Short mmCIF file of C-alpha atoms in Angstrom, two decimals:
data_model
loop_
_atom_site.label_atom_id
_atom_site.label_comp_id
_atom_site.label_asym_id
_atom_site.label_seq_id
_atom_site.Cartn_x
_atom_site.Cartn_y
_atom_site.Cartn_z
CA MET A 19 -55.04 -7.91 -5.06
CA LYS A 20 -52.11 -10.19 -5.95
CA THR A 21 -53.98 -13.19 -4.53
CA LYS A 22 -57.19 -12.38 -6.42
CA ILE A 23 -55.28 -12.02 -9.68
CA PHE A 24 -53.59 -15.39 -9.06
CA PHE A 25 -56.89 -17.22 -8.57
CA LEU A 26 -58.51 -15.47 -11.54
CA VAL A 27 -55.62 -16.11 -13.94
CA THR A 28 -55.09 -19.72 -12.79
CA GLY A 29 -58.80 -20.52 -13.06
CA SER A 30 -58.99 -19.01 -16.54
CA LEU A 31 -55.87 -20.88 -17.72
CA LEU A 32 -57.30 -24.12 -16.31
CA ILE A 33 -60.46 -23.77 -18.41
CA VAL A 34 -58.39 -23.05 -21.54
CA ALA A 35 -56.07 -25.99 -20.81
CA MET A 36 -59.02 -28.36 -20.36
CA PHE A 37 -60.53 -27.41 -23.74
CA CYS A 38 -57.13 -27.71 -25.42
CA SER A 39 -56.70 -31.15 -23.86
CA LEU A 40 -60.06 -32.18 -25.32
CA LYS A 41 -59.10 -30.92 -28.78
CA TYR A 42 -55.45 -31.91 -29.24
CA GLY A 43 -53.79 -35.32 -29.20
CA ALA A 44 -52.66 -38.08 -31.54
CA VAL A 45 -55.90 -37.43 -33.45
CA GLU A 46 -56.67 -33.71 -33.59
CA SER A 47 -60.28 -32.56 -33.82
CA SER A 48 -61.65 -29.19 -34.86
CA TRP A 49 -63.24 -26.73 -32.43
CA ARG A 50 -66.58 -27.28 -34.15
CA GLU A 51 -66.36 -31.05 -33.68
CA LEU A 52 -65.46 -30.50 -30.05
CA THR A 53 -68.44 -28.20 -29.51
CA ASP A 54 -70.81 -30.58 -31.29
CA SER A 55 -69.59 -33.54 -29.23
CA LEU A 56 -70.23 -31.63 -26.00
CA LEU A 57 -73.62 -30.22 -26.98
CA HIS A 58 -74.99 -32.81 -29.41
CA PHE A 59 -73.29 -36.15 -28.77
CA ASP A 60 -73.67 -38.59 -31.67
CA ARG A 61 -72.81 -42.23 -30.86
CA GLY A 62 -72.23 -42.94 -34.53
CA ASN A 63 -69.59 -40.24 -34.89
CA GLN A 64 -66.05 -41.54 -34.24
CA THR A 65 -64.72 -38.12 -33.25
CA HIS A 66 -67.55 -37.70 -30.74
CA GLN A 67 -66.79 -41.14 -29.33
CA LEU A 68 -63.09 -40.29 -29.03
CA ILE A 69 -63.84 -37.10 -27.11
CA TYR A 70 -66.59 -38.50 -24.89
CA TYR A 71 -65.21 -41.94 -24.01
CA LEU A 72 -61.47 -41.18 -23.95
CA ARG A 73 -60.64 -37.52 -23.60
CA ILE A 74 -63.31 -36.25 -21.20
CA PRO A 75 -62.59 -38.93 -18.55
CA ARG A 76 -58.89 -38.29 -19.02
CA VAL A 77 -59.23 -34.53 -18.54
CA LEU A 78 -61.40 -35.00 -15.45
CA ALA A 79 -58.85 -37.46 -14.03
CA CYS A 80 -55.96 -35.03 -14.66
CA LEU A 81 -57.94 -32.19 -13.08
CA LEU A 82 -58.69 -34.16 -9.92
CA VAL A 83 -55.36 -35.96 -9.64
CA GLY A 84 -53.37 -32.74 -9.96
CA ALA A 85 -55.60 -31.09 -7.36
CA ALA A 86 -55.34 -34.12 -5.06
CA PHE A 87 -51.55 -34.45 -5.12
CA ALA A 88 -50.97 -30.70 -4.67
CA ASN A 89 -53.59 -30.46 -1.93
CA SER A 90 -52.20 -33.44 -0.02
CA GLY A 91 -48.67 -32.05 -0.36
CA ALA A 92 -49.68 -28.71 1.14
CA VAL A 93 -51.50 -30.43 4.01
CA MET A 94 -48.55 -32.74 4.72
CA GLN A 95 -46.12 -29.81 4.79
CA GLY A 96 -48.32 -27.99 7.28
CA ILE A 97 -49.03 -30.81 9.71
CA THR A 98 -45.49 -32.25 9.77
CA HIS A 99 -43.67 -28.87 9.91
CA ASN A 100 -41.67 -30.22 6.97
CA PRO A 101 -41.13 -28.05 3.84
CA VAL A 102 -40.23 -31.07 1.69
CA ALA A 103 -43.15 -33.29 2.71
CA ASP A 104 -45.52 -34.70 0.14
CA SER A 105 -47.28 -37.99 -0.45
CA GLY A 106 -44.60 -39.17 -2.88
CA LEU A 107 -41.48 -38.21 -0.95
CA LEU A 108 -42.85 -39.64 2.31
CA GLY A 109 -43.58 -43.04 0.78
CA ILE A 110 -47.39 -42.79 0.69
CA ASN A 111 -47.53 -43.14 -3.10
CA ALA A 112 -45.20 -46.14 -2.96
CA GLY A 113 -47.47 -47.70 -0.34
CA ALA A 114 -50.48 -47.17 -2.58
CA GLY A 115 -48.52 -48.72 -5.44
CA LEU A 116 -47.80 -51.78 -3.32
CA GLY A 117 -51.50 -52.12 -2.58
CA LEU A 118 -52.24 -51.99 -6.31
CA ALA A 119 -49.60 -54.62 -7.02
CA LEU A 120 -51.23 -56.97 -4.50
CA ALA A 121 -54.63 -56.28 -6.06
CA PHE A 122 -53.29 -57.40 -9.44
CA VAL A 123 -52.00 -60.60 -7.83
CA PHE A 124 -55.46 -61.63 -6.64
CA PHE A 125 -57.47 -60.01 -9.46
CA ARG A 126 -55.70 -59.91 -12.83
CA THR A 127 -58.00 -57.08 -13.92
CA PRO A 128 -59.24 -55.59 -10.64
CA HIS A 129 -62.48 -53.61 -10.56
CA PRO A 130 -61.88 -49.86 -10.00
CA MET A 131 -63.40 -50.09 -6.51
CA ILE A 132 -61.02 -52.93 -5.59
CA ALA A 133 -58.08 -50.96 -7.01
CA ILE A 134 -59.01 -47.91 -4.93
CA LEU A 135 -59.46 -49.97 -1.75
CA ALA A 136 -56.13 -51.72 -2.31
CA SER A 137 -54.47 -48.38 -2.95
CA PHE A 138 -55.99 -47.01 0.26
CA THR A 139 -54.69 -49.95 2.26
CA GLY A 140 -51.12 -49.55 1.03
CA ALA A 141 -51.18 -45.77 1.48
CA ALA A 142 -52.61 -46.19 5.00
CA MET A 143 -49.66 -48.38 6.00
CA ALA A 144 -47.15 -45.72 4.94
CA LEU A 145 -49.26 -42.95 6.44
CA ALA A 146 -49.47 -44.73 9.79
CA ILE A 147 -45.67 -44.92 9.97
CA ILE A 148 -45.33 -41.24 9.08
CA TYR A 149 -47.98 -40.30 11.64
CA LEU A 150 -46.25 -42.21 14.42
CA ALA A 151 -42.89 -40.72 13.45
CA SER A 152 -44.21 -37.15 13.29
CA SER A 153 -45.10 -37.34 16.99
CA GLN A 154 -41.55 -38.32 17.97
CA LYS A 155 -39.21 -35.53 19.05
CA ALA A 156 -36.29 -36.94 17.07
CA PHE A 157 -38.24 -36.46 13.83
CA SER A 158 -40.00 -33.21 14.73
CA ARG A 159 -36.67 -31.48 15.43
CA SER A 160 -35.30 -32.07 11.93
CA SER A 161 -37.11 -32.37 8.61
CA ILE A 162 -34.14 -34.33 7.25
CA HIS A 163 -34.99 -37.26 9.55
CA MET A 164 -38.55 -37.32 8.21
CA VAL A 165 -37.35 -37.22 4.60
CA LEU A 166 -34.94 -40.09 5.23
CA LEU A 167 -37.71 -42.12 6.84
CA GLY A 168 -40.02 -41.42 3.91
CA ALA A 169 -37.29 -42.37 1.45
CA ALA A 170 -36.73 -45.63 3.32
CA ILE A 171 -40.46 -46.42 3.37
CA GLY A 172 -40.78 -45.60 -0.32
CA ALA A 173 -37.75 -47.70 -1.27
CA PHE A 174 -38.97 -50.65 0.79
CA PHE A 175 -42.51 -50.61 -0.62
CA THR A 176 -41.21 -50.08 -4.16
CA ALA A 177 -38.85 -53.06 -3.77
CA LEU A 178 -41.77 -55.20 -2.61
CA SER A 179 -43.83 -54.06 -5.58
CA GLN A 180 -41.01 -54.88 -7.99
CA ALA A 181 -40.60 -58.32 -6.43
CA ILE A 182 -44.33 -58.97 -6.86
CA ARG A 183 -44.10 -57.91 -10.50
CA LEU A 184 -41.33 -60.44 -11.13
CA LEU A 185 -42.76 -63.31 -9.09
CA PHE A 186 -46.23 -63.11 -10.62
CA ASN A 187 -45.23 -61.94 -14.11
CA LEU A 188 -47.11 -58.63 -13.85
CA ASN A 189 -44.62 -56.42 -15.67
CA GLN A 190 -46.96 -55.50 -18.50
CA ALA A 191 -49.97 -54.97 -16.24
CA LEU A 192 -48.15 -52.79 -13.70
CA THR A 193 -45.73 -50.81 -15.87
CA PHE A 194 -48.42 -48.17 -16.47
CA TRP A 195 -48.89 -47.60 -12.73
CA PHE A 196 -45.19 -47.21 -11.98
CA VAL A 197 -44.36 -44.70 -14.72
CA GLY A 198 -47.58 -42.72 -14.21
CA GLY A 199 -50.14 -42.05 -16.90
CA SER A 200 -53.76 -41.16 -17.51
CA SER A 201 -54.41 -42.81 -20.87
CA ASN A 202 -56.28 -45.80 -19.39
CA VAL A 203 -58.77 -43.83 -17.29
CA ASN A 204 -62.42 -44.56 -18.10
CA TRP A 205 -65.87 -43.42 -16.96
CA THR A 206 -66.24 -46.29 -14.48
CA GLN A 207 -63.12 -45.19 -12.61
CA ILE A 208 -64.18 -41.55 -12.73
CA LYS A 209 -67.62 -42.25 -11.25
CA ILE A 210 -66.04 -44.07 -8.31
CA ALA A 211 -63.03 -41.79 -7.75
CA VAL A 212 -64.66 -38.36 -8.09
CA PRO A 213 -66.83 -38.53 -4.92
CA VAL A 214 -63.88 -39.79 -2.85
CA MET A 215 -61.47 -37.11 -4.07
CA VAL A 216 -64.03 -34.32 -3.77
CA LEU A 217 -64.69 -35.44 -0.19
CA GLY A 218 -60.97 -35.26 0.57
CA ILE A 219 -60.63 -31.80 -1.00
CA ILE A 220 -63.66 -30.43 0.85
CA GLY A 221 -62.43 -31.90 4.14
CA SER A 222 -58.97 -30.34 3.80
CA TRP A 223 -60.46 -26.99 2.76
CA GLN A 224 -62.74 -26.93 5.78
CA MET A 225 -59.79 -27.62 8.07
CA ARG A 226 -57.27 -25.31 6.41
CA ARG A 227 -57.35 -22.91 9.38
CA GLN A 228 -56.27 -25.78 11.65
CA VAL A 229 -53.40 -26.54 9.25
CA THR A 230 -52.17 -22.97 9.73
CA LEU A 231 -52.32 -23.44 13.50
CA LEU A 232 -50.45 -26.76 13.32
CA SER A 233 -47.76 -25.17 11.17
CA MET A 234 -47.13 -22.77 14.09
CA GLY A 235 -46.57 -25.64 16.53
CA ASP A 236 -48.64 -27.87 18.77
CA ASP A 237 -48.33 -25.45 21.68
CA THR A 238 -50.26 -22.84 19.74
CA VAL A 239 -53.05 -25.34 19.04
CA ILE A 240 -53.21 -26.47 22.68
CA SER A 241 -53.33 -22.87 23.92
CA LEU A 242 -56.52 -22.42 21.87
CA GLY A 243 -58.13 -25.42 23.54
CA LYS A 244 -57.79 -27.85 20.62
CA ASP A 245 -56.24 -31.31 20.37
CA PRO A 246 -53.42 -31.27 17.77
CA GLN A 247 -53.36 -35.07 17.47
CA LYS A 248 -57.07 -35.30 16.61
CA ILE A 249 -56.70 -32.52 14.04
CA ARG A 250 -53.68 -34.28 12.55
CA GLN A 251 -55.59 -37.57 12.34
CA LYS A 252 -58.50 -35.97 10.47
CA LEU A 253 -56.17 -34.21 8.04
CA MET A 254 -54.16 -37.36 7.39
CA PHE A 255 -57.41 -39.15 6.58
CA CYS A 256 -58.03 -36.46 3.94
CA VAL A 257 -54.51 -37.09 2.59
CA LEU A 258 -55.31 -40.80 2.46
CA LEU A 259 -58.48 -40.17 0.45
CA LEU A 260 -56.64 -37.90 -1.99
CA ALA A 261 -53.33 -39.71 -2.47
CA GLY A 262 -54.80 -43.22 -2.39
CA THR A 263 -57.41 -42.45 -5.03
CA ALA A 264 -55.00 -40.46 -7.22
CA VAL A 265 -52.48 -43.31 -7.34
CA SER A 266 -55.23 -45.80 -8.20
CA LEU A 267 -56.11 -43.64 -11.23
CA VAL A 268 -52.74 -42.62 -12.70
CA GLY A 269 -50.05 -44.45 -10.76
CA THR A 270 -47.21 -43.05 -8.66
CA ILE A 271 -46.44 -39.43 -9.54
CA SER A 272 -43.45 -37.69 -7.90
CA PHE A 273 -42.68 -34.03 -7.15
CA LEU A 274 -46.16 -32.62 -7.85
CA GLY A 275 -47.27 -32.41 -4.22
CA LEU A 276 -43.84 -31.18 -3.16
CA ILE A 277 -43.23 -28.30 -5.54
CA ILE A 278 -46.73 -26.85 -6.15
CA PRO A 279 -47.27 -25.51 -2.59
CA HIS A 280 -43.92 -23.71 -2.76
CA ILE A 281 -44.83 -22.11 -6.09
CA VAL A 282 -48.19 -20.81 -4.87
CA ARG A 283 -46.67 -19.37 -1.67
CA PHE A 284 -44.93 -16.82 -3.88
CA PHE A 285 -48.37 -15.49 -4.87
CA VAL A 286 -50.57 -16.04 -1.79
CA GLY A 287 -48.15 -16.07 1.14
CA HIS A 288 -47.73 -18.71 3.85
CA ASP A 289 -51.22 -18.76 5.33
CA TYR A 290 -52.62 -22.25 4.69
CA ARG A 291 -56.12 -20.80 4.45
CA LEU A 292 -54.95 -19.56 1.06
CA VAL A 293 -52.12 -22.01 0.30
CA ILE A 294 -54.35 -25.10 0.28
CA PRO A 295 -57.02 -23.83 -2.17
CA ALA A 296 -54.34 -22.14 -4.30
CA ALA A 297 -52.29 -25.35 -4.46
CA THR A 298 -55.41 -27.34 -5.34
CA LEU A 299 -56.24 -25.05 -8.27
CA PHE A 300 -52.68 -24.67 -9.54
CA GLY A 301 -52.01 -28.41 -9.16
CA ALA A 302 -55.00 -29.15 -11.38
CA LEU A 303 -53.70 -26.71 -14.02
CA PHE A 304 -50.17 -28.10 -13.81
CA PHE A 305 -51.25 -31.72 -14.31
CA VAL A 306 -53.65 -30.96 -17.17
CA VAL A 307 -50.89 -29.04 -19.00
CA ALA A 308 -48.31 -31.77 -18.28
CA ASP A 309 -50.66 -34.46 -19.59
CA LEU A 310 -51.34 -32.46 -22.77
CA SER A 311 -47.60 -31.94 -23.25
CA ALA A 312 -47.01 -35.69 -22.83
CA ARG A 313 -49.36 -36.33 -25.76
CA LEU A 314 -47.84 -33.68 -28.02
CA ILE A 315 -44.11 -34.29 -27.50
CA ALA A 316 -43.83 -37.19 -29.96
CA PRO A 317 -47.23 -38.00 -31.48
CA PRO A 318 -48.69 -40.52 -32.10
CA LEU A 319 -46.51 -42.03 -29.35
CA GLU A 320 -47.23 -40.87 -25.82
CA THR A 321 -44.67 -39.92 -23.19
CA PRO A 322 -45.68 -41.00 -19.65
CA VAL A 323 -46.94 -37.93 -17.81
CA GLY A 324 -45.03 -39.04 -14.71
CA VAL A 325 -41.78 -38.61 -16.65
CA VAL A 326 -42.82 -35.12 -17.83
CA ILE A 327 -43.66 -34.00 -14.30
CA THR A 328 -40.38 -35.37 -12.94
CA LEU A 329 -38.42 -33.53 -15.66
CA ILE A 330 -40.15 -30.29 -14.65
CA GLY A 331 -40.32 -30.89 -10.90
CA ALA A 332 -36.72 -31.93 -10.23
CA PRO A 333 -35.15 -28.69 -11.58
CA LEU A 334 -37.76 -26.61 -9.73
CA LEU A 335 -36.91 -28.44 -6.52
CA LEU A 336 -33.19 -27.77 -7.03
CA LEU A 337 -33.98 -24.11 -7.70
CA GLN A 338 -35.94 -23.85 -4.46
CA ILE A 339 -33.05 -25.44 -2.57
CA ARG A 340 -30.55 -23.06 -4.13
CA LYS A 341 -32.69 -20.06 -3.18
CA GLY A 342 -32.73 -21.32 0.40
CA GLU A 343 -36.49 -21.80 0.55
CA LEU A 344 -36.20 -25.50 1.50
#
């Protein structure tokens, strides 16, 4: 019953948050204007244009990005036996950011498809290192070793990205990606990113039972006649699809994939068959609300949503550590 209530309440709040995100911002519209723009779009109406061309893509991006980061964080925690694993803390987001920086070097205004491919390439480099490390006994015995490795990978890739920014004078072009934000998302990006992210979410959902088995140890998986390495490879490919695409849309976002799975475990338990879909749904709600808050803190100026999430996520992480859950 507790689990059903969680999904029902979270789903309902997500719908409310999405409509509020469409209505409120630097320029507030009425509920009637919002309804008319959704049902009877008028290209000559400025309010309709604002909602259709700016706010709807932005809300869809926040929905998918929040779901992607939270989903990938839950998967990473399960397959690495590491309670503090997520795409940001393990350097995957920094790798994707490096790929984006290189894309801006060769294409001053890269096409969304090029940005996504570059993001994938950078994320894949970090993911390959994490995958190789996760199979080593020295790292599997202690989650601290994995965190330190991820921190080192993230710092190295971030330093390379910063050097590229300085050498090629890309500070203005790349600042948005490094602080995290959704204000520049458009329909072209959405049309390319949505199929990729949906594929990653569906893939991880279909394999969520295997994530539960991996979280119990490779011996359990082998005893059931399955290959843990092949399962891990497929799941890491889903993480690549999710994290790589999310970073290409809104930049590097920290803490979201780390803290959301721990929050939802309080409501649905530790079975990844429930944790993964619950984290996906709650992550979407969390990011939509954070993005709306970023717009309303000091209008008409906009606070980067990455900063808002860090301000919320860091204290939650410290609270989890103090309670002994990490």
